């Protein structure tokens, strides 16, 4: 039986090629994902580990929790603690570390590093071992700065150049006095690092006289753990926390691995979808292969082969196919991993250098996925073939499914579909987070149910295309009849395309609806013409609001200032605003009371009011972060949203209780409204600072739209794999269908149907099957998009379903294109069949 199985594989190489390709694509996606994420993770881990070479023990502030009515404050690492650390037995030296956001502009005035990787810090003394100088000298005073070599190379800066940078808003223009090298992971990822002398860094980054961390190096012969023990004895445990450099490197490696796991899981989900779609194709292929060899298998049974041996021969074929697909998929995956890394570099996302990592786990995963998926998909056709009695197989009595089996299939499909719809509808009545798991379960049940019911659905839906197909004469009529001749095969072929289009349509519906809802929220909640904020979301200097207030044409401004507090034993964040101006800058809907903010009068959002049992007129005691208490009164309860929520009180009331008052953003109203000229005037008033964003409501909406578009394009690209696999399935089905119907095609040619109409018949059959899958996919996608929107609507009152008719038409056109392209080779093959040879074939 083993030799028989191998002979069958070698005898049907062309027929199995599409199956190998389908599995190979899925395996390539899996192995490519693992190679890519392992390579990037390994490169970052090695790069970050180098950054801890100069640290034997790090002293950090002990985190403080909020307790009772007290807001936990992070302790400060003072100069006295630094001096004490340097004197402990076993310490060779101690360095105070200061770090924070520092936006550096290139020569065109654009922000380097996208904001989040733009960092600043201190250069210790005249020769800091952490940052070896390539050229120049250590910085002195606010007018001097060092920049890293990668940033200098990318931006074209040299020693002696003047750079523009910002820490919290105001623009500084120091001179580059030196360029240094670093193993900092942010720099390796395309960010920038600017270094000042320690006093300047402390002043600019709001840490005068204190440090974020103290790095201690050990004397020769002293271990990191021994030094840590000495530091623990010498330093107050309630203020400081010590960690060895080795542990820091391990923690950093774990953090990198965790951050990469999200990307890895996301990519593997799409690989799983491609493999899931491929499973239909494999099962379909083996079903047809087994059907073609029915008499051969019956003969084997007649000469003594058992059912188990027949099934085993089919599984051996699947094993060979899966092994070939696994090996080729692994090789292709290594290429994909290398290509993705190169693509990241081409898109400007710099990653640390390092070798391509192909782990034993990746190799094992590729082979296991290839073999297991193929054998599982082939098991049912093999088992079905083995159960056919030899005499029935010889006479083809088994060829058609029995009424009983079809009734059973339709009953199971209807039960699964009904259960899926019921669970999804039930999930839409739940709260957003509670309904996610039930909705996922319902979606899986419904997709399985529709797949099982697809043979039943194919007849009425394909029959609906009859009027259009009549226009193509005999070829159209034959195409329709061929499409419904074997409903199970049509269903398996269409389902592969259906799954891909279900996901694509559902995501498009959700993204479009969310975009519309956020636009609606912005226009209904904000009256301000502009919102000013830092590029990376960090806090702004209070000077920004002062400069905006003094700008011509500005009629009202309000900084939004966040501060922690304790209320009724719970941590609540307060939002400080300009009480006299906030009413002119927002258009929040009041549930009760009046929108009055000033003195001890505050307004709260509906969720916060409900959680504390407040209403208009309620009073409560707030415990500020400086430990002082105050009685506040709720004047109004408003409907919160993603843009505006929380307890709003006047900045004049809040700021005296803050040690370092900074603004998250500033809302601005102007006399001329939003215009290019007004925006330009505001930007110039802030020094044309690349680190500050001045955004109108349209700019905010465009930013969100750009984010959604980028996300959708990535998803489309990933789901394209499933569509490609579906195309291979259509090609495979048609090619084998042409082979099965060789005699029939020969007879059609003999009675006068020319080659042109034979080709047209195959193309129309492919088109009908693809459009059938497309209609099902788009229909399910709209349903899932609506259902997911109901969950989102529980958290976003402005959510409204928006159907992207134009895109859905494009998706249907895509399905039609898939059908036309997939039919090219099978149609050509059918048209070229020799009439007499085809009639004589079995």
Tab-separated table of C-alpha atoms in Angstrom, residues 53-471:
chain	number	residue	atom	x	y	z
A	53	UNK	CA	27.160	46.698	30.168
A	54	UNK	CA	28.022	49.794	32.233
A	55	UNK	CA	25.462	48.993	34.974
A	56	UNK	CA	26.128	46.481	37.736
A	57	UNK	CA	23.307	47.654	40.002
A	58	UNK	CA	20.580	50.224	39.253
A	59	UNK	CA	18.985	52.183	42.089
A	60	UNK	CA	15.424	53.283	41.258
A	61	UNK	CA	12.626	55.001	43.216
A	62	UNK	CA	10.424	52.589	45.180
A	63	UNK	CA	6.916	52.728	43.708
A	64	UNK	CA	4.276	54.041	46.125
A	65	UNK	CA	0.647	52.900	46.016
A	66	UNK	CA	-2.430	55.054	46.617
A	67	UNK	CA	-3.707	54.270	50.129
A	68	UNK	CA	-6.727	55.559	52.010
A	69	UNK	CA	-7.081	59.269	51.241
A	70	UNK	CA	-3.433	59.663	50.199
A	71	UNK	CA	-2.200	59.851	46.607
A	72	UNK	CA	1.035	57.861	46.288
A	73	UNK	CA	4.000	60.035	45.303
A	74	UNK	CA	7.128	58.651	43.675
A	75	UNK	CA	10.131	59.280	45.976
A	76	UNK	CA	13.006	61.399	44.658
A	77	UNK	CA	16.562	60.164	44.172
A	78	UNK	CA	18.574	63.053	45.564
A	79	UNK	CA	22.266	63.943	45.364
A	80	UNK	CA	22.657	62.686	48.924
A	81	UNK	CA	21.444	59.210	47.862
A	82	UNK	CA	23.853	59.305	44.917
A	83	UNK	CA	26.783	60.159	47.197
A	84	UNK	CA	25.796	57.434	49.648
A	85	UNK	CA	25.594	54.888	46.788
A	86	UNK	CA	29.091	55.802	45.609
A	87	UNK	CA	30.525	55.207	49.112
A	88	UNK	CA	29.156	51.697	49.750
A	89	UNK	CA	31.777	48.913	50.029
A	90	UNK	CA	32.419	47.327	46.628
A	91	UNK	CA	31.248	50.330	44.556
A	92	UNK	CA	33.711	51.683	42.005
A	93	UNK	CA	31.538	54.586	40.845
A	94	UNK	CA	27.965	55.866	40.763
A	95	UNK	CA	26.314	57.851	37.991
A	96	UNK	CA	23.063	59.812	38.264
A	97	UNK	CA	20.768	59.271	35.286
A	98	UNK	CA	18.256	61.846	34.028
A	99	UNK	CA	16.014	61.105	31.033
A	100	UNK	CA	12.860	62.351	29.360
A	101	UNK	CA	11.198	63.299	26.107
A	102	UNK	CA	13.296	65.605	23.921
A	103	UNK	CA	12.072	66.343	20.407
A	104	UNK	CA	14.878	66.974	17.922
A	105	UNK	CA	14.170	68.492	14.498
A	106	UNK	CA	16.075	67.745	11.297
A	107	UNK	CA	17.375	70.471	8.991
A	108	UNK	CA	13.950	70.698	7.302
A	109	UNK	CA	12.273	71.341	10.647
A	110	UNK	CA	10.624	67.915	10.819
A	111	UNK	CA	10.574	65.815	13.968
A	112	UNK	CA	13.153	62.996	14.069
A	113	UNK	CA	11.982	59.630	15.353
A	114	UNK	CA	8.241	60.203	15.210
A	115	UNK	CA	8.081	61.570	18.759
A	116	UNK	CA	7.851	58.404	20.838
A	117	UNK	CA	11.507	57.428	20.286
A	118	UNK	CA	12.808	60.981	20.778
A	119	UNK	CA	14.658	61.031	24.090
A	120	UNK	CA	17.006	63.282	26.034
A	121	UNK	CA	19.274	62.746	29.000
A	122	UNK	CA	22.430	63.776	30.812
A	123	UNK	CA	26.102	63.289	29.937
A	124	UNK	CA	28.007	62.531	33.152
A	125	UNK	CA	31.074	64.720	33.684
A	126	UNK	CA	33.624	65.191	30.904
A	127	UNK	CA	33.886	61.524	29.842
A	128	UNK	CA	30.772	59.412	30.265
A	129	UNK	CA	31.592	55.679	29.741
A	130	UNK	CA	28.002	55.050	28.667
A	131	UNK	CA	28.317	57.251	25.591
A	132	UNK	CA	31.752	57.115	23.879
A	133	UNK	CA	32.424	60.330	21.950
A	134	UNK	CA	33.175	60.016	18.236
A	135	UNK	CA	34.031	63.694	17.940
A	136	UNK	CA	33.780	66.940	19.892
A	137	UNK	CA	33.625	67.432	23.651
A	138	UNK	CA	31.201	67.165	26.573
A	139	UNK	CA	28.360	69.755	26.732
A	140	UNK	CA	28.370	72.687	29.140
A	141	UNK	CA	25.290	74.778	29.876
A	142	UNK	CA	21.931	75.118	28.152
A	143	UNK	CA	23.486	76.274	24.877
A	144	UNK	CA	25.326	72.989	24.191
A	145	UNK	CA	24.132	69.482	23.340
A	146	UNK	CA	25.437	66.094	22.157
A	147	UNK	CA	23.548	64.001	19.592
A	148	UNK	CA	23.921	60.335	18.720
A	149	UNK	CA	25.859	59.276	15.638
A	150	UNK	CA	22.865	57.630	13.903
A	151	UNK	CA	20.761	60.781	14.213
A	152	UNK	CA	23.676	62.950	13.064
A	153	UNK	CA	24.093	60.724	10.011
A	154	UNK	CA	20.369	60.666	9.151
A	155	UNK	CA	19.862	64.416	9.630
A	156	UNK	CA	23.251	65.540	8.320
A	157	UNK	CA	24.374	67.257	11.523
A	158	UNK	CA	28.026	67.896	12.414
A	159	UNK	CA	29.881	69.347	15.399
A	160	UNK	CA	29.307	73.103	15.422
A	161	UNK	CA	25.813	72.994	13.885
A	162	UNK	CA	22.842	74.593	15.613
A	163	UNK	CA	19.865	72.299	16.196
A	164	UNK	CA	16.241	73.018	17.079
A	165	UNK	CA	14.772	70.965	19.915
A	166	UNK	CA	12.006	71.069	22.463
A	167	UNK	CA	11.358	69.395	25.789
A	168	UNK	CA	7.851	70.591	26.655
A	169	UNK	CA	6.946	73.261	24.122
A	170	UNK	CA	9.333	76.242	23.877
A	171	UNK	CA	11.986	75.878	21.159
A	172	UNK	CA	15.665	75.721	22.155
A	173	UNK	CA	18.572	76.228	19.720
A	174	UNK	CA	21.741	74.756	21.259
A	175	UNK	CA	24.990	74.047	19.436
A	176	UNK	CA	26.162	70.485	18.773
A	177	UNK	CA	29.454	70.161	20.662
A	178	UNK	CA	29.914	66.421	20.143
A	179	UNK	CA	28.645	63.219	18.566
A	180	UNK	CA	28.546	59.915	20.467
A	181	UNK	CA	27.742	56.249	19.861
A	182	UNK	CA	25.127	54.303	21.816
A	183	UNK	CA	23.426	50.911	22.005
A	184	UNK	CA	20.146	52.522	23.059
A	185	UNK	CA	17.221	50.523	21.665
A	186	UNK	CA	15.203	53.651	20.807
A	187	UNK	CA	18.016	54.954	18.628
A	188	UNK	CA	18.348	51.540	16.977
A	189	UNK	CA	14.619	51.736	16.217
A	190	UNK	CA	15.004	55.072	14.407
A	191	UNK	CA	14.676	57.478	17.327
A	192	UNK	CA	17.061	60.136	18.553
A	193	UNK	CA	19.016	60.798	21.757
A	194	UNK	CA	20.158	64.264	22.838
A	195	UNK	CA	22.439	64.714	25.877
A	196	UNK	CA	22.987	67.815	28.034
A	197	UNK	CA	25.257	68.330	31.012
A	198	UNK	CA	23.633	67.002	34.192
A	199	UNK	CA	22.474	70.347	35.643
A	200	UNK	CA	20.923	71.423	32.328
A	201	UNK	CA	19.212	68.058	31.835
A	202	UNK	CA	17.741	68.238	35.338
A	203	UNK	CA	16.442	71.748	34.727
A	204	UNK	CA	15.003	71.097	31.246
A	205	UNK	CA	13.399	67.765	32.135
A	206	UNK	CA	11.805	69.055	35.335
A	207	UNK	CA	14.021	67.125	37.765
A	208	UNK	CA	16.120	69.840	39.373
A	209	UNK	CA	18.524	68.325	41.909
A	210	UNK	CA	17.138	64.776	41.451
A	211	UNK	CA	17.702	61.710	39.263
A	212	UNK	CA	15.518	59.092	37.585
A	213	UNK	CA	18.038	56.365	38.352
A	214	UNK	CA	21.458	55.836	39.938
A	215	UNK	CA	23.745	53.394	38.097
A	216	UNK	CA	26.452	51.848	40.282
A	217	UNK	CA	29.454	49.902	38.935
A	218	UNK	CA	31.252	47.312	41.031
A	219	UNK	CA	34.962	47.113	41.826
A	220	UNK	CA	36.959	44.348	40.194
A	221	UNK	CA	36.166	41.003	41.808
A	222	UNK	CA	32.870	42.155	43.340
A	223	UNK	CA	29.758	40.405	41.969
A	224	UNK	CA	26.576	42.235	41.082
A	225	UNK	CA	24.610	40.398	43.769
A	226	UNK	CA	27.212	41.299	46.427
A	227	UNK	CA	27.074	44.980	45.445
A	228	UNK	CA	23.268	44.886	45.488
A	229	UNK	CA	23.342	43.477	49.023
A	230	UNK	CA	25.635	46.309	50.205
A	231	UNK	CA	23.384	48.927	48.572
A	232	UNK	CA	20.293	47.419	50.183
A	233	UNK	CA	21.968	47.817	53.597
A	234	UNK	CA	23.043	51.414	52.972
A	235	UNK	CA	19.939	52.861	51.275
A	236	UNK	CA	16.438	53.397	52.747
A	237	UNK	CA	14.159	50.537	51.588
A	238	UNK	CA	11.027	52.732	51.572
A	239	UNK	CA	12.593	55.124	49.052
A	240	UNK	CA	14.831	53.022	46.824
A	241	UNK	CA	14.646	49.749	44.946
A	242	UNK	CA	17.813	48.027	43.658
A	243	UNK	CA	18.146	45.741	40.610
A	244	UNK	CA	21.264	44.072	39.183
A	245	UNK	CA	22.316	44.891	35.619
A	246	UNK	CA	21.863	41.244	34.698
A	247	UNK	CA	18.284	41.318	35.964
A	248	UNK	CA	17.612	44.569	34.100
A	249	UNK	CA	18.845	42.958	30.867
A	250	UNK	CA	16.653	39.897	31.503
A	251	UNK	CA	13.621	42.082	32.267
A	252	UNK	CA	14.248	44.129	29.125
A	253	UNK	CA	14.545	40.941	27.052
A	254	UNK	CA	11.269	39.662	28.509
A	255	UNK	CA	9.565	42.989	27.817
A	256	UNK	CA	10.779	42.945	24.203
A	257	UNK	CA	9.626	39.360	23.833
A	258	UNK	CA	6.212	40.259	25.254
A	259	UNK	CA	5.842	43.277	22.977
A	260	UNK	CA	6.774	41.154	19.965
A	261	UNK	CA	4.327	38.415	20.992
A	262	UNK	CA	1.356	40.647	20.109
A	263	UNK	CA	2.696	41.149	16.579
A	264	UNK	CA	3.542	37.469	16.315
A	265	UNK	CA	0.060	36.386	17.444
A	266	UNK	CA	-1.610	38.829	15.063
A	267	UNK	CA	0.366	37.563	12.078
A	268	UNK	CA	-0.175	33.934	13.097
A	269	UNK	CA	-3.950	34.541	13.206
A	270	UNK	CA	-3.855	35.491	9.532
A	271	UNK	CA	-1.613	32.520	8.781
A	272	UNK	CA	-4.214	30.370	10.533
A	273	UNK	CA	-6.955	31.867	8.367
A	274	UNK	CA	-4.952	31.041	5.237
A	275	UNK	CA	-4.416	27.480	6.492
A	276	UNK	CA	-8.102	27.178	7.408
A	277	UNK	CA	-9.062	28.195	3.892
A	278	UNK	CA	-6.399	25.844	2.535
A	279	UNK	CA	-7.955	22.971	4.497
A	280	UNK	CA	-11.107	23.234	2.361
A	281	UNK	CA	-9.012	23.055	-0.785
A	282	UNK	CA	-7.037	20.034	0.427
A	283	UNK	CA	-10.224	18.203	1.448
A	284	UNK	CA	-11.831	19.124	-1.874
A	285	UNK	CA	-8.796	17.954	-3.832
A	286	UNK	CA	-8.526	14.629	-2.060
A	287	UNK	CA	-12.287	14.102	-2.362
A	288	UNK	CA	-12.000	14.509	-6.138
A	289	UNK	CA	-8.817	12.429	-6.357
A	290	UNK	CA	-10.411	9.617	-4.391
A	291	UNK	CA	-13.592	9.847	-6.492
A	292	UNK	CA	-11.516	9.560	-9.686
A	293	UNK	CA	-9.784	6.453	-8.320
A	294	UNK	CA	-12.913	4.797	-6.963
A	295	UNK	CA	-12.660	1.785	-9.235
A	296	UNK	CA	-8.944	1.460	-8.506
A	297	UNK	CA	-9.579	1.487	-4.746
A	298	UNK	CA	-12.472	-0.953	-5.211
A	299	UNK	CA	-10.139	-3.314	-7.064
A	300	UNK	CA	-7.666	-3.088	-4.174
A	301	UNK	CA	-10.485	-3.974	-1.787
A	302	UNK	CA	-11.506	-6.880	-4.036
A	303	UNK	CA	-8.014	-8.379	-4.008
A	304	UNK	CA	-7.768	-8.263	-0.248
A	305	UNK	CA	-6.955	-4.698	0.946
A	306	UNK	CA	-8.747	-3.757	4.149
A	307	UNK	CA	-10.587	-0.499	4.811
A	308	UNK	CA	-7.755	0.582	7.091
A	309	UNK	CA	-5.183	-0.036	4.342
A	310	UNK	CA	-7.174	2.014	1.818
A	311	UNK	CA	-7.490	4.884	4.290
A	312	UNK	CA	-3.805	4.546	5.125
A	313	UNK	CA	-2.815	4.790	1.431
A	314	UNK	CA	-4.702	8.094	1.124
A	315	UNK	CA	-3.056	9.375	4.323
A	316	UNK	CA	0.386	8.366	3.012
A	317	UNK	CA	-0.286	10.477	-0.098
A	318	UNK	CA	-1.315	13.349	2.187
A	319	UNK	CA	1.842	12.875	4.270
A	320	UNK	CA	4.057	13.134	1.171
A	321	UNK	CA	2.175	16.204	-0.060
A	322	UNK	CA	2.305	17.799	3.417
A	323	UNK	CA	6.039	17.126	3.797
A	324	UNK	CA	6.820	18.661	0.405
A	325	UNK	CA	4.583	21.656	1.216
A	326	UNK	CA	6.144	22.006	4.670
A	327	UNK	CA	9.738	22.016	3.388
A	328	UNK	CA	9.028	24.415	0.505
A	329	UNK	CA	6.899	26.583	2.818
A	330	UNK	CA	9.755	26.769	5.328
A	331	UNK	CA	12.203	27.903	2.629
A	332	UNK	CA	9.685	30.449	1.346
A	333	UNK	CA	9.009	31.570	4.928
A	334	UNK	CA	12.692	32.273	5.546
A	335	UNK	CA	12.599	34.462	2.444
A	336	UNK	CA	9.434	36.190	3.704
A	337	UNK	CA	11.063	36.850	7.106
A	338	UNK	CA	14.113	38.406	5.445
A	339	UNK	CA	11.868	40.373	3.097
A	340	UNK	CA	9.751	41.784	5.942
A	341	UNK	CA	12.886	42.961	7.714
A	342	UNK	CA	14.123	44.665	4.532
A	343	UNK	CA	10.653	46.186	4.046
A	344	UNK	CA	10.792	47.709	7.531
A	345	UNK	CA	14.128	49.325	6.680
A	346	UNK	CA	12.742	50.567	3.348
A	347	UNK	CA	9.784	52.157	5.184
A	348	UNK	CA	12.189	53.985	7.504
A	349	UNK	CA	11.733	51.758	10.571
A	350	UNK	CA	15.345	51.156	11.554
A	351	UNK	CA	16.026	47.938	13.450
A	352	UNK	CA	19.269	46.792	15.089
A	353	UNK	CA	21.640	44.663	13.031
A	354	UNK	CA	21.642	40.942	13.663
A	355	UNK	CA	21.561	37.564	11.942
A	356	UNK	CA	18.405	35.965	10.542
A	357	UNK	CA	17.095	33.648	13.289
A	358	UNK	CA	15.700	30.305	12.110
A	359	UNK	CA	15.090	28.391	15.333
A	360	UNK	CA	14.468	24.629	15.623
A	361	UNK	CA	10.966	25.554	16.772
A	362	UNK	CA	10.312	27.357	13.483
A	363	UNK	CA	11.477	24.348	11.470
A	364	UNK	CA	9.351	21.979	13.561
A	365	UNK	CA	6.307	24.256	13.331
A	366	UNK	CA	6.559	24.459	9.527
A	367	UNK	CA	6.810	20.694	9.089
A	368	UNK	CA	4.149	19.869	11.677
A	369	UNK	CA	1.692	22.434	10.286
A	370	UNK	CA	2.244	21.250	6.704
A	371	UNK	CA	1.895	17.542	7.475
A	372	UNK	CA	-0.856	17.697	10.134
A	373	UNK	CA	-3.124	20.096	8.217
A	374	UNK	CA	-2.840	18.039	5.028
A	375	UNK	CA	-3.412	14.684	6.741
A	376	UNK	CA	-6.386	15.966	8.737
A	377	UNK	CA	-7.990	17.361	5.587
A	378	UNK	CA	-7.381	14.092	3.685
A	379	UNK	CA	-8.577	11.767	6.441
A	380	UNK	CA	-12.335	12.180	5.852
A	381	UNK	CA	-12.200	11.597	2.048
A	382	UNK	CA	-9.966	8.554	2.629
A	383	UNK	CA	-12.276	7.146	5.288
A	384	UNK	CA	-15.321	7.768	3.086
A	385	UNK	CA	-13.687	5.947	0.167
A	386	UNK	CA	-12.745	2.976	2.327
A	387	UNK	CA	-16.354	2.528	3.481
A	388	UNK	CA	-17.700	2.072	-0.097
A	389	UNK	CA	-18.328	-1.637	-0.856
A	390	UNK	CA	-16.167	-2.896	-3.787
A	391	UNK	CA	-19.179	-3.940	-5.908
A	392	UNK	CA	-20.877	-0.559	-5.432
A	393	UNK	CA	-17.641	1.248	-6.303
A	394	UNK	CA	-17.193	-0.824	-9.481
A	395	UNK	CA	-20.689	0.121	-10.654
A	396	UNK	CA	-20.492	3.741	-9.354
A	397	UNK	CA	-23.660	3.217	-7.269
A	398	UNK	CA	-22.054	5.441	-4.604
A	399	UNK	CA	-21.622	8.429	-6.903
A	400	UNK	CA	-24.492	10.519	-5.554
A	401	UNK	CA	-25.073	11.423	-1.948
A	402	UNK	CA	-28.134	9.824	-0.430
A	403	UNK	CA	-31.174	11.857	0.548
A	404	UNK	CA	-30.575	10.813	4.147
A	405	UNK	CA	-27.019	12.229	4.163
A	406	UNK	CA	-28.165	15.522	2.606
A	407	UNK	CA	-31.019	15.872	5.131
A	408	UNK	CA	-28.597	15.158	7.968
A	409	UNK	CA	-26.090	17.699	6.618
A	410	UNK	CA	-28.748	20.387	6.172
A	411	UNK	CA	-30.175	19.735	9.632
A	412	UNK	CA	-26.740	20.030	11.280
A	413	UNK	CA	-25.976	23.173	9.249
A	414	UNK	CA	-29.293	24.768	10.207
A	415	UNK	CA	-28.706	24.004	13.905
A	416	UNK	CA	-25.183	25.467	13.826
A	417	UNK	CA	-26.376	28.568	11.930
A	418	UNK	CA	-29.338	29.137	14.238
A	419	UNK	CA	-27.130	28.719	17.306
A	420	UNK	CA	-24.550	31.114	15.840
A	421	UNK	CA	-27.142	33.801	15.039
A	422	UNK	CA	-28.749	33.401	18.474
A	423	UNK	CA	-25.414	33.712	20.333
A	424	UNK	CA	-24.333	36.736	18.238
A	425	UNK	CA	-27.686	38.489	18.809
A	426	UNK	CA	-27.489	37.718	22.534
A	427	UNK	CA	-23.968	39.151	22.632
A	428	UNK	CA	-25.203	42.433	21.105
A	429	UNK	CA	-27.360	43.005	24.196
A	430	UNK	CA	-24.358	42.706	26.564
A	431	UNK	CA	-21.834	45.278	27.697
A	432	UNK	CA	-18.907	45.805	25.311
A	433	UNK	CA	-16.250	43.790	27.147
A	434	UNK	CA	-18.655	41.064	28.371
A	435	UNK	CA	-20.024	40.430	24.893
A	436	UNK	CA	-16.702	39.897	23.088
A	437	UNK	CA	-16.219	36.196	23.893
A	438	UNK	CA	-19.862	35.184	23.170
A	439	UNK	CA	-19.787	37.116	19.905
A	440	UNK	CA	-16.581	35.356	18.832
A	441	UNK	CA	-18.162	31.986	19.649
A	442	UNK	CA	-21.335	32.914	17.759
A	443	UNK	CA	-19.333	34.026	14.716
A	444	UNK	CA	-17.458	30.698	14.595
A	445	UNK	CA	-20.718	28.709	14.928
A	446	UNK	CA	-22.403	30.752	12.198
A	447	UNK	CA	-19.487	30.416	9.751
A	448	UNK	CA	-19.402	26.640	10.339
A	449	UNK	CA	-23.184	26.467	9.901
A	450	UNK	CA	-23.149	28.456	6.664
A	451	UNK	CA	-20.287	26.301	5.356
A	452	UNK	CA	-22.304	23.143	6.065
A	453	UNK	CA	-25.399	24.702	4.446
A	454	UNK	CA	-23.540	26.039	1.410
A	455	UNK	CA	-24.538	23.087	-0.852
A	456	UNK	CA	-28.195	23.820	-0.041
A	457	UNK	CA	-27.738	27.585	-0.524
A	458	UNK	CA	-25.890	27.135	-3.809
A	459	UNK	CA	-28.944	26.003	-5.776
A	460	UNK	CA	-31.263	29.018	-5.194
A	461	UNK	CA	-28.446	31.589	-5.312
A	462	UNK	CA	-26.893	30.207	-8.499
A	463	UNK	CA	-30.393	29.790	-9.993
A	464	UNK	CA	-30.833	33.552	-9.469
A	465	UNK	CA	-28.040	34.073	-11.995
A	466	UNK	CA	-29.911	32.058	-14.676
A	467	UNK	CA	-31.428	35.112	-16.468
A	468	UNK	CA	-27.947	36.615	-16.897
A	469	UNK	CA	-26.400	33.320	-18.015
A	470	UNK	CA	-29.112	32.806	-20.653
A	471	UNK	CA	-27.581	35.680	-22.569
